[in-house]
Coordinates of C-alpha atoms in Angstrom, one line a residue:
M1 CA 16.0 -6.2 7.4
S2 CA 16.4 -2.6 8.4
A3 CA 14.4 0.1 6.7
P4 CA 17.1 3.2 7.7
G5 CA 14.8 6.5 7.6
A6 CA 11.8 4.8 7.6
S7 CA 9.6 6.4 10.4
R8 CA 7.2 4.8 12.7
E9 CA 3.5 6.3 11.9
G10 CA 5.0 5.5 8.1
R11 CA 5.4 2.3 8.8
L12 CA 1.9 1.9 10.4
V13 CA 0.3 4.2 7.5
S14 CA 2.3 1.6 4.3
T15 CA 1.1 -1.3 6.6
M16 CA -2.8 0.2 6.4
I17 CA -2.8 0.6 2.8
D18 CA -1.3 -2.5 2.4
V19 CA -4.5 -4.3 4.5
M20 CA -6.7 -2.3 2.0
L21 CA -4.8 -3.5 -1.3
A22 CA -5.0 -6.8 0.1
G23 CA -8.8 -7.2 0.5
M24 CA -9.2 -5.6 -3.0
C25 CA -7.6 -8.9 -5.0
D26 CA -7.5 -12.5 -4.5
P27 CA -4.0 -13.7 -2.7
A28 CA -2.1 -15.0 -5.8
R29 CA -2.6 -11.8 -7.7
F30 CA -1.5 -10.1 -4.7
R31 CA 1.6 -12.2 -3.7
R32 CA 2.8 -11.7 -7.4
G33 CA 2.2 -8.0 -7.1
R34 CA 4.3 -7.5 -4.2
E35 CA 7.3 -9.6 -5.7
Y36 CA 7.1 -7.1 -8.8
A37 CA 7.4 -4.1 -6.5
R38 CA 10.5 -5.8 -4.5
Q39 CA 12.5 -7.3 -7.8
G40 CA 12.5 -3.5 -8.7
A41 CA 9.5 -3.6 -11.7
V42 CA 8.2 -0.1 -10.3
D43 CA 10.1 2.8 -12.3
G44 CA 9.1 6.4 -12.3
L45 CA 7.0 6.7 -9.9
A46 CA 5.2 10.2 -10.0
I47 CA 2.8 11.9 -7.3
A48 CA 0.3 14.8 -8.1
A49 CA -3.3 15.3 -6.0
G50 CA -5.4 12.9 -6.6
I51 CA -2.9 10.8 -9.3
A52 CA -0.2 8.2 -8.8
T53 CA 1.7 6.8 -11.7
A54 CA 4.4 4.8 -12.3
N55 CA 5.9 2.0 -14.7
V56 CA 6.4 -1.6 -14.1
Q57 CA 8.1 -4.0 -16.0
G58 CA 6.2 -6.5 -17.2
S59 CA 6.5 -10.0 -19.4
R60 CA 7.2 -7.4 -22.0
A61 CA 9.9 -5.8 -23.5
Q62 CA 7.8 -2.4 -23.0
P63 CA 7.1 -1.1 -19.6
Y64 CA 2.9 -0.9 -18.9
S65 CA 2.0 2.5 -17.6
V66 CA -0.1 2.5 -14.7
T67 CA -2.0 5.1 -12.9
I68 CA -3.6 5.2 -9.5
R69 CA -6.2 7.5 -8.3
T70 CA -7.9 8.8 -5.0
V71 CA -10.2 10.9 -4.1
P72 CA -9.8 14.0 -0.8
P73 CA -10.9 12.6 2.3
S74 CA -14.0 13.9 3.9
A75 CA -13.2 17.0 5.9
A76 CA -14.9 15.5 9.0
S77 CA -12.5 12.1 8.7
I78 CA -9.4 14.0 9.0
D79 CA -7.6 14.2 12.2
P80 CA -4.8 16.3 11.8
D81 CA -2.5 14.9 14.2
K82 CA -3.2 11.3 12.7
L83 CA -1.7 10.8 9.7
T84 CA -4.1 7.6 10.1
S85 CA -6.8 9.2 9.1
L86 CA -5.9 10.0 5.6
V87 CA -5.5 6.5 4.5
P88 CA -7.8 5.6 1.9
T89 CA -10.9 3.0 1.8
R90 CA -11.1 0.7 -1.1
D91 CA -14.2 2.7 -2.6
E92 CA -11.8 5.8 -2.4
V93 CA -9.0 4.5 -5.4
S94 CA -9.0 3.8 -8.3
F95 CA -7.0 1.8 -10.9
D96 CA -5.9 2.0 -14.3
C97 CA -3.1 -0.2 -16.7
D98 CA -2.5 -0.9 -20.2
C99 CA -1.9 -4.4 -19.7
P100 CA -4.1 -6.8 -21.2
D101 CA -5.6 -7.9 -17.9
W102 CA -9.2 -6.8 -17.2
D103 CA -8.9 -7.7 -13.2
S104 CA -8.6 -4.9 -11.3
P105 CA -6.2 -3.9 -9.9
C106 CA -3.5 -6.3 -12.0
K107 CA -0.8 -7.4 -10.5
H108 CA 1.3 -4.1 -12.7
A109 CA -1.1 -1.7 -10.4
I110 CA -0.6 -3.8 -6.8
A111 CA 3.2 -3.8 -7.7
A112 CA 2.6 0.2 -8.1
M113 CA 0.4 0.7 -5.3
V114 CA 2.9 -1.5 -3.0
F115 CA 5.8 0.5 -3.9
L116 CA 3.9 3.7 -3.3
S117 CA 2.9 2.8 0.2
E118 CA 6.5 1.7 0.8
R119 CA 7.3 5.2 -0.5
I120 CA 5.1 6.3 2.4
A121 CA 7.1 4.8 4.7
Y122 CA 9.7 7.0 4.0
E123 CA 8.1 10.3 3.0
P124 CA 4.8 10.2 4.8
A125 CA 3.7 13.7 3.3
L126 CA 3.8 12.0 -0.1
L127 CA 0.2 10.6 1.6
S128 CA -0.9 14.5 2.2
R129 CA -0.2 15.0 -1.1
W130 CA -1.7 12.3 -2.7
R131 CA -4.8 12.8 -1.2
A132 CA -4.7 16.7 -2.2
V133 CA -5.0 17.7 1.4
E134 CA -2.5 20.4 0.5
P135 CA -2.8 23.5 -1.7
A136 CA -1.8 22.6 -5.5
Q137 CA 0.4 25.2 -5.4
A138 CA 2.5 23.8 -2.4
A139 CA 2.5 20.5 -3.9
P140 CA 4.2 20.5 -7.1
R141 CA 4.8 16.9 -8.8
A142 CA 6.9 14.4 -7.2
T143 CA 9.1 11.7 -9.0
V144 CA 10.1 9.5 -6.8
G145 CA 12.8 6.3 -7.7
S146 CA 13.5 7.3 -11.3
R147 CA 16.3 5.2 -12.3
A148 CA 16.9 8.1 -15.1
G149 CA 17.3 10.8 -11.4
G150 CA 20.3 8.2 -10.3
A151 CA 20.5 5.4 -8.1
T152 CA 17.7 5.4 -5.8
S153 CA 17.9 2.9 -2.4
K154 CA 15.0 0.1 -3.1
P155 CA 12.7 0.4 0.1
E156 CA 13.1 -2.3 2.8
V157 CA 11.0 -3.4 5.9
S158 CA 12.1 -4.5 9.1
A159 CA 10.8 -7.0 11.8
V160 CA 8.1 -5.6 15.6
H161 CA 5.4 -5.5 18.6
L162 CA 2.4 -3.6 18.0
D163 CA 1.9 -1.0 20.9
A164 CA -1.4 0.1 22.3
E165 CA -1.8 3.4 20.0
A166 CA -0.6 1.2 17.0
H167 CA -3.4 -1.3 17.8
G168 CA -6.2 1.2 18.5
A169 CA -4.6 3.0 14.8
L170 CA -5.3 -0.5 13.1
N171 CA -8.4 -1.6 14.6
A172 CA -9.6 1.9 13.7
F173 CA -9.2 1.2 10.3
L174 CA -10.1 -1.9 10.3
G175 CA -13.2 -1.4 12.0
N176 CA -15.0 -3.6 14.5
P177 CA -15.4 -7.8 13.9
V178 CA -18.8 -9.0 12.2
S179 CA -20.5 -12.0 14.2
F180 CA -22.9 -14.2 12.1
K181 CA -23.4 -18.2 12.9
M182 CA -22.6 -20.2 9.6
P183 CA -24.7 -23.2 7.9
M184 CA -24.1 -26.4 8.4
L185 CA -21.9 -27.6 4.9
G186 CA -20.7 -30.7 3.9
S187 CA -16.7 -30.9 3.7
A188 CA -15.0 -29.7 0.7
P189 CA -11.7 -29.7 -1.1
A190 CA -8.9 -27.0 0.2
A191 CA -8.4 -23.8 -2.2
P192 CA -5.3 -23.8 -4.7
E193 CA -4.5 -20.4 -2.9
M194 CA -5.0 -19.6 0.6
W195 CA -4.6 -16.2 2.5
D196 CA -1.9 -17.2 5.0
E197 CA 1.2 -16.2 3.3
P198 CA 0.2 -12.4 1.9
W199 CA -1.6 -11.9 5.2
S200 CA 1.3 -13.0 7.4
F201 CA 4.1 -10.7 5.1
I202 CA 1.6 -8.1 5.4
L203 CA 1.8 -8.3 9.7
N204 CA 5.4 -9.8 9.8
D205 CA 6.1 -6.3 8.0
A206 CA 3.9 -4.7 10.4
L207 CA 5.0 -6.1 13.7
T208 CA 8.9 -5.6 12.0
A209 CA 8.4 -2.4 11.3
L210 CA 6.8 -0.9 14.8
A211 CA 9.0 -2.8 16.9
R212 CA 12.0 -1.1 15.7
N213 CA 11.0 2.3 17.4
A214 CA 9.0 0.6 20.4
P215 CA 10.4 1.7 23.5

């Protein structure tokens, strides 16, 4: 699959956001939310300083309203030469949805976040606006992918190899591995849901996106 117009750094940031999001929910819900986003269920994404809103078509006729909030990053954490320094942590993001699901993020919020991250791949400046690192007067509310505005191509993610710079950025975001000794446990039945499939989606997207522009 191709991703015309998506920048290399934008793809990396998008993948890092997906990694963060996957760590906030169970595999089945994450997978369902991605399916919603890729089936075109997200509409009217609007982004302003500290907040993003969208409508997500679920099982009922009326779309659900989703709000994704974030806080500005600390000045010390911002590297003006690296957009990846603006990727939020789990503690810096919160979700609201008017659906009856009490899980947070619900599948509708996940869909909106996935769509937001894919839009950032194409328009990296949207991340700066959302994290409120631009003056408010220079960042008017933006509407992205609204059906009312005419036909908008849905973002697609392409296939690739991580270079040293991309590895470094992703490793810095994920942190160092934790070592610990597991106690001896008896055998248990295999869990019905595993991380393998969602993580394979994320890593395949990362490799695809980054390898496209690899030298």
